[in-house]
Short mmCIF file of C-alpha atoms in Angstrom, two decimals:
data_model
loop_
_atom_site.label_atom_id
_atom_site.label_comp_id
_atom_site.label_asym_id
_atom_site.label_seq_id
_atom_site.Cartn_x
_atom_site.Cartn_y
_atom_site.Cartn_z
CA UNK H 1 -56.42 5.71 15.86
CA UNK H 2 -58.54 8.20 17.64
CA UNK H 3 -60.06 11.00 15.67
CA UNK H 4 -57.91 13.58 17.32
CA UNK H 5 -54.92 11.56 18.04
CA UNK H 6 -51.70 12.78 15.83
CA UNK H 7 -49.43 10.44 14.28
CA UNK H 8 -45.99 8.79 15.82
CA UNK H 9 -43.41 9.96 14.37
CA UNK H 10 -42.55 9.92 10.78
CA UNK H 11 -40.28 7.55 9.51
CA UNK H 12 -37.81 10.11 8.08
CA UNK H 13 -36.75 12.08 11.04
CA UNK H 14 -34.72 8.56 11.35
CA UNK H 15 -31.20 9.97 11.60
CA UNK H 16 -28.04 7.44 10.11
CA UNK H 17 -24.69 8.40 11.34
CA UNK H 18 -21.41 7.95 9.15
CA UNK H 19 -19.61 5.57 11.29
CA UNK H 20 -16.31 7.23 12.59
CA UNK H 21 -13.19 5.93 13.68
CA UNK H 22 -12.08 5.49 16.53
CA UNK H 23 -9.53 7.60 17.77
CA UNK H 24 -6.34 5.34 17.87
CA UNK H 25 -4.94 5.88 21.10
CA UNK H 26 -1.61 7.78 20.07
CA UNK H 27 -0.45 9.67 22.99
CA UNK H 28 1.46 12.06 20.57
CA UNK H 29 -1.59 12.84 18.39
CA UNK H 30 -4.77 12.49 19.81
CA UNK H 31 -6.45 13.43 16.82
CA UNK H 32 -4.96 10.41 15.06
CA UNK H 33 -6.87 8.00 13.38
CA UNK H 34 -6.75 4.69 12.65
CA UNK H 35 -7.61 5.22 8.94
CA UNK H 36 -4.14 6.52 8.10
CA UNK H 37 -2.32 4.39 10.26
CA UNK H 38 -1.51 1.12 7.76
CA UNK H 39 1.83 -1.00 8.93
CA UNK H 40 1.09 -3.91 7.38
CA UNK H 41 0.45 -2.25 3.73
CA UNK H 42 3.80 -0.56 4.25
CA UNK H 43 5.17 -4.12 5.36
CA UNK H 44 3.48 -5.46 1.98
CA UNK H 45 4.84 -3.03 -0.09
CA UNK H 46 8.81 -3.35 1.31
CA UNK H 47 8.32 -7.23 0.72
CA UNK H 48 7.27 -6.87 -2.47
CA UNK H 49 8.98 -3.66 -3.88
CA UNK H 50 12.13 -3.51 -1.66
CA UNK H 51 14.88 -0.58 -2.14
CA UNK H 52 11.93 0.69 -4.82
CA UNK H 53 10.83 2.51 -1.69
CA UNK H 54 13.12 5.10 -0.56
CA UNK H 55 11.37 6.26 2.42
CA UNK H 56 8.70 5.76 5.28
CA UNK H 57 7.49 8.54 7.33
CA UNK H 58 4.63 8.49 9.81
CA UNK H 59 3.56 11.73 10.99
CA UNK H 60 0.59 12.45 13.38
CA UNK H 61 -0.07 8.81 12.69
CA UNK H 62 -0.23 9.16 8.57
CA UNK H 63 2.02 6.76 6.20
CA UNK H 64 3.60 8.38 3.47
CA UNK H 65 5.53 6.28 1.52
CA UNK H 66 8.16 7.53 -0.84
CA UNK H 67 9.41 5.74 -3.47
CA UNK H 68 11.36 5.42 -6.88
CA UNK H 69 9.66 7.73 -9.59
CA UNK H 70 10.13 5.51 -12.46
CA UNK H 71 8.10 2.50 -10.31
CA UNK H 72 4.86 4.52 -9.55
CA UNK H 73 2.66 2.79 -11.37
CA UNK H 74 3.72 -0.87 -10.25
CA UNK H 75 3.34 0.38 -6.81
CA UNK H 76 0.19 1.88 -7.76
CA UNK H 77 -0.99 -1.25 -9.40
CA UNK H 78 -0.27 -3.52 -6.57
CA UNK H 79 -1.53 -1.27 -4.07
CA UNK H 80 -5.16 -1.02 -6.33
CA UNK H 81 -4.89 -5.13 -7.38
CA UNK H 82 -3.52 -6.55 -4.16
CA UNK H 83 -4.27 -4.01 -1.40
CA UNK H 84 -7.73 -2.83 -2.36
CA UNK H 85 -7.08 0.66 -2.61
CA UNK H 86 -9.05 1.55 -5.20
CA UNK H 87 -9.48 5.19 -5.09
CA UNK H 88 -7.20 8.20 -5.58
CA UNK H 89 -8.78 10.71 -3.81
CA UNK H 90 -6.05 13.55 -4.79
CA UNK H 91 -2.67 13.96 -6.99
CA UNK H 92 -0.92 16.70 -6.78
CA UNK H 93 2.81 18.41 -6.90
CA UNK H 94 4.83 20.14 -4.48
CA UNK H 95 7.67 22.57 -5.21
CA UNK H 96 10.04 22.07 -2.04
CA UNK H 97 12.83 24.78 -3.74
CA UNK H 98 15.54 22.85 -3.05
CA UNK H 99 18.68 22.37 -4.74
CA UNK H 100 17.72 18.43 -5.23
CA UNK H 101 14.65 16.49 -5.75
CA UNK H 102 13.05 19.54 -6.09
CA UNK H 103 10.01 18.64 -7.34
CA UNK H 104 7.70 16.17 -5.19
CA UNK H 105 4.29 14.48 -6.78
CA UNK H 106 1.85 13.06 -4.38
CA UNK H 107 -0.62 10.60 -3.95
CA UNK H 108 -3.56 10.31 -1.96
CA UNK H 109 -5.10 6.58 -2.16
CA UNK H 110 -8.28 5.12 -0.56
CA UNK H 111 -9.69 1.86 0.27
CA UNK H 112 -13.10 2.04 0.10
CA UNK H 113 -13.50 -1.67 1.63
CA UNK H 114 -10.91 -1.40 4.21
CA UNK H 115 -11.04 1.94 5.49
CA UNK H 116 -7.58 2.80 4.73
CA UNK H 117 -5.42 6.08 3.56
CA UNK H 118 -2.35 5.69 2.45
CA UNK H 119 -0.05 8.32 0.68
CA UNK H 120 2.35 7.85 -2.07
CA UNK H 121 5.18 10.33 -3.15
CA UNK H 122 7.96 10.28 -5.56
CA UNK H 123 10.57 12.98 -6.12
CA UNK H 124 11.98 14.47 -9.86
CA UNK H 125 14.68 16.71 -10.86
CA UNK H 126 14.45 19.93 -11.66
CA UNK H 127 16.39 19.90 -15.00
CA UNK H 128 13.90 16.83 -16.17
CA UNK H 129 10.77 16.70 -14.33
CA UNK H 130 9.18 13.59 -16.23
CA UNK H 131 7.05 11.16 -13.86
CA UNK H 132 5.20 8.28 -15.39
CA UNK H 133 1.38 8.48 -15.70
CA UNK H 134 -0.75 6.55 -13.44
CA UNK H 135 -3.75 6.89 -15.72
CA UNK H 136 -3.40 3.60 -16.88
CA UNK H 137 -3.90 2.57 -13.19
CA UNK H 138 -6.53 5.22 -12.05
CA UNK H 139 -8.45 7.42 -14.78
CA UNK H 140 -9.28 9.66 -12.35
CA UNK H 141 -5.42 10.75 -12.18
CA UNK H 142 -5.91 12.17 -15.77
CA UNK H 143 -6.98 15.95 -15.21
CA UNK H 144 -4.73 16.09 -12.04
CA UNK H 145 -2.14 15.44 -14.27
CA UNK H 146 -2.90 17.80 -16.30
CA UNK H 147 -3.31 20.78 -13.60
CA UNK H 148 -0.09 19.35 -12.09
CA UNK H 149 1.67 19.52 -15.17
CA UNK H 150 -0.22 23.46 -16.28
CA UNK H 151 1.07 24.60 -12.64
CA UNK H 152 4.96 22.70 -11.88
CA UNK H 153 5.63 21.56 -15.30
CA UNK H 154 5.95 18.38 -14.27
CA UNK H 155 5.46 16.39 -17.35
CA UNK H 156 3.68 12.46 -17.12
CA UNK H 157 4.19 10.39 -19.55
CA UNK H 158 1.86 8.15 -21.14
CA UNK H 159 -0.43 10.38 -20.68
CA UNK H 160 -3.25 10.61 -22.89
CA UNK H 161 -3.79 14.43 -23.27
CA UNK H 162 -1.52 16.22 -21.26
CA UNK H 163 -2.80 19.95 -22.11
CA UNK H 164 -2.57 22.29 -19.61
CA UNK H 165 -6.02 22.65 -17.34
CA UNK H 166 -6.62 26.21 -16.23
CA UNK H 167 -4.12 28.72 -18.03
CA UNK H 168 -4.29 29.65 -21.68
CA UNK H 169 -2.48 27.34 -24.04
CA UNK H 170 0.52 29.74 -25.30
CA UNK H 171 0.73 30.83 -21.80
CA UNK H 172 4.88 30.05 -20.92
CA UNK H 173 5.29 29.71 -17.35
CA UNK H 174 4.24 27.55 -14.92
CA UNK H 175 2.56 29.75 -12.26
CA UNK H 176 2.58 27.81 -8.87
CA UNK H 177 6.80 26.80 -9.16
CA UNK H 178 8.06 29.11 -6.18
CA UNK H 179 10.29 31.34 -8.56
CA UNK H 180 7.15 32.77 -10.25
CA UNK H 181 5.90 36.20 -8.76
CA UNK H 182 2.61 36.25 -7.38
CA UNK H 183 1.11 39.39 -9.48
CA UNK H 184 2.16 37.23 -12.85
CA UNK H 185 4.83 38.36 -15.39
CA UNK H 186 3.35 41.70 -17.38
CA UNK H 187 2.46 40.87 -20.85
CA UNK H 188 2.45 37.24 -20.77
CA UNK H 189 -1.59 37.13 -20.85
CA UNK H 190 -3.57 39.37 -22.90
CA UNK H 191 -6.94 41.39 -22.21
CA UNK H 192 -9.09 41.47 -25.34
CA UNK H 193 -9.06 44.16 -27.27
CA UNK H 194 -10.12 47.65 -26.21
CA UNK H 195 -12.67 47.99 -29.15
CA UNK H 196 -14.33 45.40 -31.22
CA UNK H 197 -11.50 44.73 -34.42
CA UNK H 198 -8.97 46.19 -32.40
CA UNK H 199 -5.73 44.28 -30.61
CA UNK H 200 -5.37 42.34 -27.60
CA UNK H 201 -4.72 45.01 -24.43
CA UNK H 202 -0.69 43.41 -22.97
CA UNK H 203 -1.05 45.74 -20.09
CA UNK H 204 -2.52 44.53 -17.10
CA UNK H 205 -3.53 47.82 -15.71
CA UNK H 206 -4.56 49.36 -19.07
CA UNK H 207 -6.94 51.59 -17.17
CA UNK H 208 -4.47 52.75 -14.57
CA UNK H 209 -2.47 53.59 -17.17
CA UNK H 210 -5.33 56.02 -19.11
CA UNK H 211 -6.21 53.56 -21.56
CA UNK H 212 -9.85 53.35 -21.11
CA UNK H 213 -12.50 51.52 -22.87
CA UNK H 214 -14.69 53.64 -24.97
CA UNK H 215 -18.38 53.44 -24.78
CA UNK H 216 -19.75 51.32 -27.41
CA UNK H 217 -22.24 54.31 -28.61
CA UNK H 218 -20.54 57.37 -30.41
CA UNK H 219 -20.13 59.96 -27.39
CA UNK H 220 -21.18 63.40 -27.67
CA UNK H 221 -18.44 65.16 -29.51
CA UNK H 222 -16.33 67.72 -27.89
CA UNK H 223 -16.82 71.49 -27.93
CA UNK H 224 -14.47 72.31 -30.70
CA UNK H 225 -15.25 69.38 -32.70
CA UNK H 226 -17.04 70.18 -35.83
CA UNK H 227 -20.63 68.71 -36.06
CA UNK H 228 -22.26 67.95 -39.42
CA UNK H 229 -25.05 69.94 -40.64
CA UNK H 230 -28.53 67.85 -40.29
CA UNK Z 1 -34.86 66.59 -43.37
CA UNK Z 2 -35.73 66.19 -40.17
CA UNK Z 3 -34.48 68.48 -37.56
CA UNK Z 4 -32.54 66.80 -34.64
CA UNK Z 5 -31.99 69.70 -32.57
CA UNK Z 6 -32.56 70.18 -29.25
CA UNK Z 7 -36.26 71.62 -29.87
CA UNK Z 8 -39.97 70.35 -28.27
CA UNK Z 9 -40.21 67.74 -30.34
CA UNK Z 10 -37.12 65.79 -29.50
CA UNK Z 11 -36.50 66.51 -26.18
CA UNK Z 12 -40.14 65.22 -25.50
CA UNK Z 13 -39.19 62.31 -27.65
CA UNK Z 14 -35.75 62.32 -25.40
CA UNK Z 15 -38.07 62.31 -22.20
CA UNK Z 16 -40.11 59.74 -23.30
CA UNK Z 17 -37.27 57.57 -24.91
CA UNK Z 18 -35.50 57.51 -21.75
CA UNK Z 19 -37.84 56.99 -19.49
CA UNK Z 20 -38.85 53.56 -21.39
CA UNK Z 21 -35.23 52.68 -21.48
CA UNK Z 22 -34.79 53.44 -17.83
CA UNK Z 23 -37.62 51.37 -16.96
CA UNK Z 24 -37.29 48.76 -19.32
CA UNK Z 25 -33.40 46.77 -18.57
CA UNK Z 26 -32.77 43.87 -19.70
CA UNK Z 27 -29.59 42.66 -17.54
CA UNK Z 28 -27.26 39.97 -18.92
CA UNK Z 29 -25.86 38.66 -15.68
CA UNK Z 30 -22.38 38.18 -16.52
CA UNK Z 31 -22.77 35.47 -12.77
CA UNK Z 32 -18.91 34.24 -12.43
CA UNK Z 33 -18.42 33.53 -9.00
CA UNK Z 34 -20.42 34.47 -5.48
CA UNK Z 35 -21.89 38.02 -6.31
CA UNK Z 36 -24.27 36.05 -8.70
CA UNK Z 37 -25.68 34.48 -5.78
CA UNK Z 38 -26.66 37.93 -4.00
CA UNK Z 39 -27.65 38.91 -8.09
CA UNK Z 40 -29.98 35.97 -7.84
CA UNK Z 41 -31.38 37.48 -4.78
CA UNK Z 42 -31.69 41.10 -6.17
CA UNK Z 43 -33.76 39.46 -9.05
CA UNK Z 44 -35.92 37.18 -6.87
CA UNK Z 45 -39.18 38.04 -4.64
CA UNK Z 46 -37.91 39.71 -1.46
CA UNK Z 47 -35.69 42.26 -3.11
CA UNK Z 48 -37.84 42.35 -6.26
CA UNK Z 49 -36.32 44.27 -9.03
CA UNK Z 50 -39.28 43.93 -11.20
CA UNK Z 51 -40.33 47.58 -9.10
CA UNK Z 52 -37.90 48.85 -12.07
CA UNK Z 53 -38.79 46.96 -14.52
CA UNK Z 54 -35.31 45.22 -14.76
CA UNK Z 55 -36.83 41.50 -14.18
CA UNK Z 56 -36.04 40.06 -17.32
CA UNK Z 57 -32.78 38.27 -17.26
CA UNK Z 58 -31.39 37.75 -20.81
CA UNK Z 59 -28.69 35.16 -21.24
CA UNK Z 60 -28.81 36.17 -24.41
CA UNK Z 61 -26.44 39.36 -25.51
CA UNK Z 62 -28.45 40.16 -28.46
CA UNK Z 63 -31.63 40.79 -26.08
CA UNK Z 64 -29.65 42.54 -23.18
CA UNK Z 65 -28.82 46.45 -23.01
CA UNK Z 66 -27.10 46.25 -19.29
CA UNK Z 67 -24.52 43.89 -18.60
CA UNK Z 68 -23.54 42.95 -14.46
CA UNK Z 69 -20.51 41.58 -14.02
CA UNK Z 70 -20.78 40.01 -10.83
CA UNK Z 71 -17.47 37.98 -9.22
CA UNK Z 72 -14.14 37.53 -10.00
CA UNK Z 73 -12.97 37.77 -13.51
CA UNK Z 74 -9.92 35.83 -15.04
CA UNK Z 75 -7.70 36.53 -17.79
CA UNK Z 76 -9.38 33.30 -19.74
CA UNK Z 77 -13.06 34.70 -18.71
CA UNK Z 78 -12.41 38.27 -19.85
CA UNK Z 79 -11.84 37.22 -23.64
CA UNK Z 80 -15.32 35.58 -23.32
CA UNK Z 81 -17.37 38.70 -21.15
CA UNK Z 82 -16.02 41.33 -24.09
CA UNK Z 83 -17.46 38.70 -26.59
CA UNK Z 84 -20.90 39.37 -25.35
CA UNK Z 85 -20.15 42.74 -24.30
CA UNK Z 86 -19.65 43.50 -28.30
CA UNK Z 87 -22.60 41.40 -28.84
CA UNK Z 88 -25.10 43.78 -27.43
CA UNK Z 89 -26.75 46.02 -28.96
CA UNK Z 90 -26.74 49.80 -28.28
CA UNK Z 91 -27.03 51.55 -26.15
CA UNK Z 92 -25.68 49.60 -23.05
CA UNK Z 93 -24.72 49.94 -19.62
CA UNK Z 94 -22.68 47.90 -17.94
CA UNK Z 95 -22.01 47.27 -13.76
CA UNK Z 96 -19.13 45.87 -12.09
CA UNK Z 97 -20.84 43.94 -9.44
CA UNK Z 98 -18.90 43.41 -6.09
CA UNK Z 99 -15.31 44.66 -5.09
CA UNK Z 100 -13.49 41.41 -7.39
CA UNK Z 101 -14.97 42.63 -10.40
CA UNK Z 102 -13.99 46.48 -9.24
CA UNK Z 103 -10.73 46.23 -8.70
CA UNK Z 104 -9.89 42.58 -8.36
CA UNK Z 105 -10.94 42.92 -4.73
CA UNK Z 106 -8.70 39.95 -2.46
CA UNK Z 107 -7.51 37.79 -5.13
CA UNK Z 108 -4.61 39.82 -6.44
CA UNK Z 109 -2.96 37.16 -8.31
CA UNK Z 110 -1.40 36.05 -11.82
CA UNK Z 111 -4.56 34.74 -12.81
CA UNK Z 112 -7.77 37.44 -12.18
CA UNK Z 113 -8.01 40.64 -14.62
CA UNK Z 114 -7.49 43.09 -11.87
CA UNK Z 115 -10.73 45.05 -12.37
CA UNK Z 116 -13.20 44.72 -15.54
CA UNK Z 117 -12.61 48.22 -15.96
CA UNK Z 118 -9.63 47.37 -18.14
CA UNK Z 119 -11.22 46.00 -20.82
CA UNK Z 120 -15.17 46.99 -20.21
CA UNK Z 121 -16.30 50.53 -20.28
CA UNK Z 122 -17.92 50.23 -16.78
CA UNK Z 123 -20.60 52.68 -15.72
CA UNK Z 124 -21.14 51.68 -11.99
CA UNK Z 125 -19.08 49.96 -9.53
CA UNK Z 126 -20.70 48.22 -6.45
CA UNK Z 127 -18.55 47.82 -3.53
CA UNK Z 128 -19.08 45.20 -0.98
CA UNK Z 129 -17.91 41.49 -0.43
CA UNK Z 130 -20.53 40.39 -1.93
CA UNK Z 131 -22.46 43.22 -1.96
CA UNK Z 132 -26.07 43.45 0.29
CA UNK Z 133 -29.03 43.36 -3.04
CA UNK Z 134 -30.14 46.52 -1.63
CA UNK Z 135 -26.90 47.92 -2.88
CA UNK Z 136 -27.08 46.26 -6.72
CA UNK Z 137 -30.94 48.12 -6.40
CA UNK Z 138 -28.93 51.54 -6.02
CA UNK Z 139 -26.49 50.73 -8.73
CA UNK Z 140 -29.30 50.08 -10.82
CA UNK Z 141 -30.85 53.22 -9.84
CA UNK Z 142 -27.89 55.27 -10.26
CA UNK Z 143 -28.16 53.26 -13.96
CA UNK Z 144 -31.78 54.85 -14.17
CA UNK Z 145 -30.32 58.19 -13.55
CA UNK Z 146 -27.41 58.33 -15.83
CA UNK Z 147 -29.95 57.13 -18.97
CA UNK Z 148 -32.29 59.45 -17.79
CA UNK Z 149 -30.00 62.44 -18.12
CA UNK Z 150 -28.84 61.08 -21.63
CA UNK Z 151 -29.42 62.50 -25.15
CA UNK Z 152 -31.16 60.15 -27.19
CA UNK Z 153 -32.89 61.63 -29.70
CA UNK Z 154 -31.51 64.98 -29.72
CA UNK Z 155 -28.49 65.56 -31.74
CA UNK Z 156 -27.91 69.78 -31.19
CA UNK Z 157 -25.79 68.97 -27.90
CA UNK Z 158 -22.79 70.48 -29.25
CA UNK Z 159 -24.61 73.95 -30.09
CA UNK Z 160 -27.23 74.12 -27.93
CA UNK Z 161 -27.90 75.38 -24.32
CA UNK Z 162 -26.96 73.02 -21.67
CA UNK Z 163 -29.75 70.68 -20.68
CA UNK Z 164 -30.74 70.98 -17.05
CA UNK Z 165 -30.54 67.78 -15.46
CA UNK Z 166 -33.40 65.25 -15.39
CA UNK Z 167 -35.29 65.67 -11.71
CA UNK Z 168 -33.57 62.91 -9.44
CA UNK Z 169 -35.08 59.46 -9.74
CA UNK Z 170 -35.28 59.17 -5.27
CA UNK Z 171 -34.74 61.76 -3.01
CA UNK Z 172 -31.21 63.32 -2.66
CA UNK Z 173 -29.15 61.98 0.53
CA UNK Z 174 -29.28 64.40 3.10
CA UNK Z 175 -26.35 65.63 4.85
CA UNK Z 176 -25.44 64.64 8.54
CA UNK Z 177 -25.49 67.69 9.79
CA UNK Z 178 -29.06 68.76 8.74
CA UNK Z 179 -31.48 69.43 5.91
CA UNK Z 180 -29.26 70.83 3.32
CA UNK Z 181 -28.79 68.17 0.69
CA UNK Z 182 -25.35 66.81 -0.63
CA UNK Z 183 -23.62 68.34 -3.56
CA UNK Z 184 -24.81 66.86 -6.61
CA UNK Z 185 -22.04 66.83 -7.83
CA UNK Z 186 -20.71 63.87 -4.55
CA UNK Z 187 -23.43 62.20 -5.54
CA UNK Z 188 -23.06 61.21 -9.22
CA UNK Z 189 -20.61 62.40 -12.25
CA UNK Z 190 -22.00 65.72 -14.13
CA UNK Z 191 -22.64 65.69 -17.62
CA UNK Z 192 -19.48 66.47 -19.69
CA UNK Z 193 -19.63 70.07 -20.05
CA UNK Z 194 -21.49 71.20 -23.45
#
């Protein structure tokens, strides 16, 4: 190299692009991918599973597949075993506020290998919202479970440690079902305590409603408070 | 005994007391969501806080004496914050950093304490969304100002004369239409009357 020659370019200002799909040619959604779009797992799975599934729907070229609640995990196990989809990417519930089947669990499945999306539903009853776990299957399911469970109540069983995942554990309600009011129910979680050994605040506005905090250093008495003699 | 009334000696001691303390914070940042970001800024080189001698982050309550609670606070979280809060020592100071931690700011749900004010005693509130460091520097000035018109030492408040207030820490705000300066009084909370 000459003496005041610079150097070619570095090797790292290589750029690697994530390979995309192509777009799949649906005149309805252009947008569509062919990731989503996956006939012959839905084929598979009516072979093998039969009136288990209760329902197909493909919108803006998506699968979801609906099927029996008290099958999920077979389906899940043949679609992880057989199909290669070996990732759930999200689980999740759905409050649809209807008189029946009002409670929906979903789930999001990956194949790493193929490429592939599919998505999984089942449907429970309001009066008994119990869906068998899937963390036998994936053990990622296990803490969306749980925050499905801590927000719709749903309840999985075989679960390992179904706790609830982001509200307090004596909390009683189950604060994303559609009957619950946004603001919260008054009382049902407590502030700590205004000072130190005192009780727990239940009013959610304590300082709206004049209950203030007191400094934690004795404040200057008032006028016609009596002052001890130093 | 010693006489703690408002005399030479102790409001000296009071002047010199104060000013250490008003130089000398040690915030706990109370960081919960993205205000601690901007806090992070108000702490590092461009914004520079060590100009008031506030540089030394404690994550330690016992070490602290000015808690900022910076972000949105939930109903879970506030158990924990008054933890620490009792933990420190006094005197203290604390700041609700950003509007969330004022009043809750956008996420008026089941979940977030809707202000910190209801369970902290808060001494400044910063709004903004997050709020620009510049502004956490004039909380933390207005901080300076409040300990610097405290009694510390002196104990005859109740029977003496009222103290005139400490000379401003920066220069009063001057109104729009000219030289005459804003009202004390719009700028910060008088003493209680004594």
């Amino acid at each position: 190299m000459a003496e005041n020659e610079r150097p070619k370019t570095h090797e790292a200002l290589k750029f690697y692009f994530t390979p995309v799909d192509p777009p799949r040619g649906d005149e309805l959604n252009p947008h569509a991918k062919a990731t989503t779009y996956v006939p012959e797992v839905v084929e598979a799975l009516k072979e093998r599973f039969g009136d288990v599934i209760e329902e197909v729907e493909l919108y803006a070229g998506e699968h979801t597949v609906r099927v029996r609640a008290d099958k999920i995990v077979e389906v899940c196990r043949f679609l992880k075993e057989e199909q290669g989809f070996n990732y759930l990417a999200d689980l999740g519930g759905i409050d649809r506020f209807t008189d029946e089947g009002r409670f929906e669990v979903f789930y999001n499945l990956v194949s790493i290998e193929r490429r592939k999306r599919i998505r999984l539903k089942v449907r429970v009853e309001e009066d008994n919202p119990v869906v068998p776990s899937v963390t036998s299957v994936y053990r990622a399911a296990n803490w969306n479970e749980r925050e499905c469970y801590d927000m719709f109540g749903i309840r999985f069983e075989g679960h390992p440690d179904l706790r609830r995942m982001y509200m307090p554990e004596d909390f009683e309600y189950h604060p994303l079902r559609k009957e619950f009011p946004l603001l919260g129910i008054p009382g049902s979680l407590p502030l700590p305590p205004q000072t130190p050994g005192g009780p727990l605040t239940y009013d959610p506005f304590a300082r709206a409603h004049g209950h203030v905090p007191p400094p934690g250093f004795e404040e200057p008495p008032a006028e016609d408070e009596e002052v001890s003699e130093h | 005994m010693l006489d703690l009334r408002e005399g030479f000696l102790t409001t000296r001691l009071d002047v010199l007391l104060n000013w250490a303390r008003s130089n000398s914070l040690m915030p706990m940042p109370m960081g919960l969501a993205c205000c601690a970001i901007e806090m992070m800024a108000f702490a590092g080189p461009k914004y520079d806080v060590a100009r008031f001698g506030s540089e030394a982050m404690r994550f330690s309550p016992r070490q602290a004496d000015l808690m900022i609670v910076a972000g949105w606070c939930t109903y879970k979280m506030a158990h924990a914050i008054r933890r620490v809060w009792d933990q420190m020592p006094d005197p203290k100071w604390c700041i609700a950093m950003g509007a969330c931690a004022s009043t809750g700011g956008m996420h008026r749900c089941y979940g977030v304490v809707q202000g910190v004010d209801n369970f902290l005693p808060v001494d400044v509130y910063i709004p903004g969304c997050p709020p620009r460091p510049e502004a956490v520097l004039h909380a933390l000035m207005d901080i300076q100002e409040k300990i610097r018109n405290e009694y510390s030492v002196a104990l005859d408040y109740a029977k003496g004369e009222p103290r005139p207030p400490a000379p401003p820490v920066r220069p009063h705000v001057l109104s729009p239409e000219g030289d005459e300066p804003v009202a004390r009084e719009v700028l910060h909370r008088p003493l209680k009357s004594i």
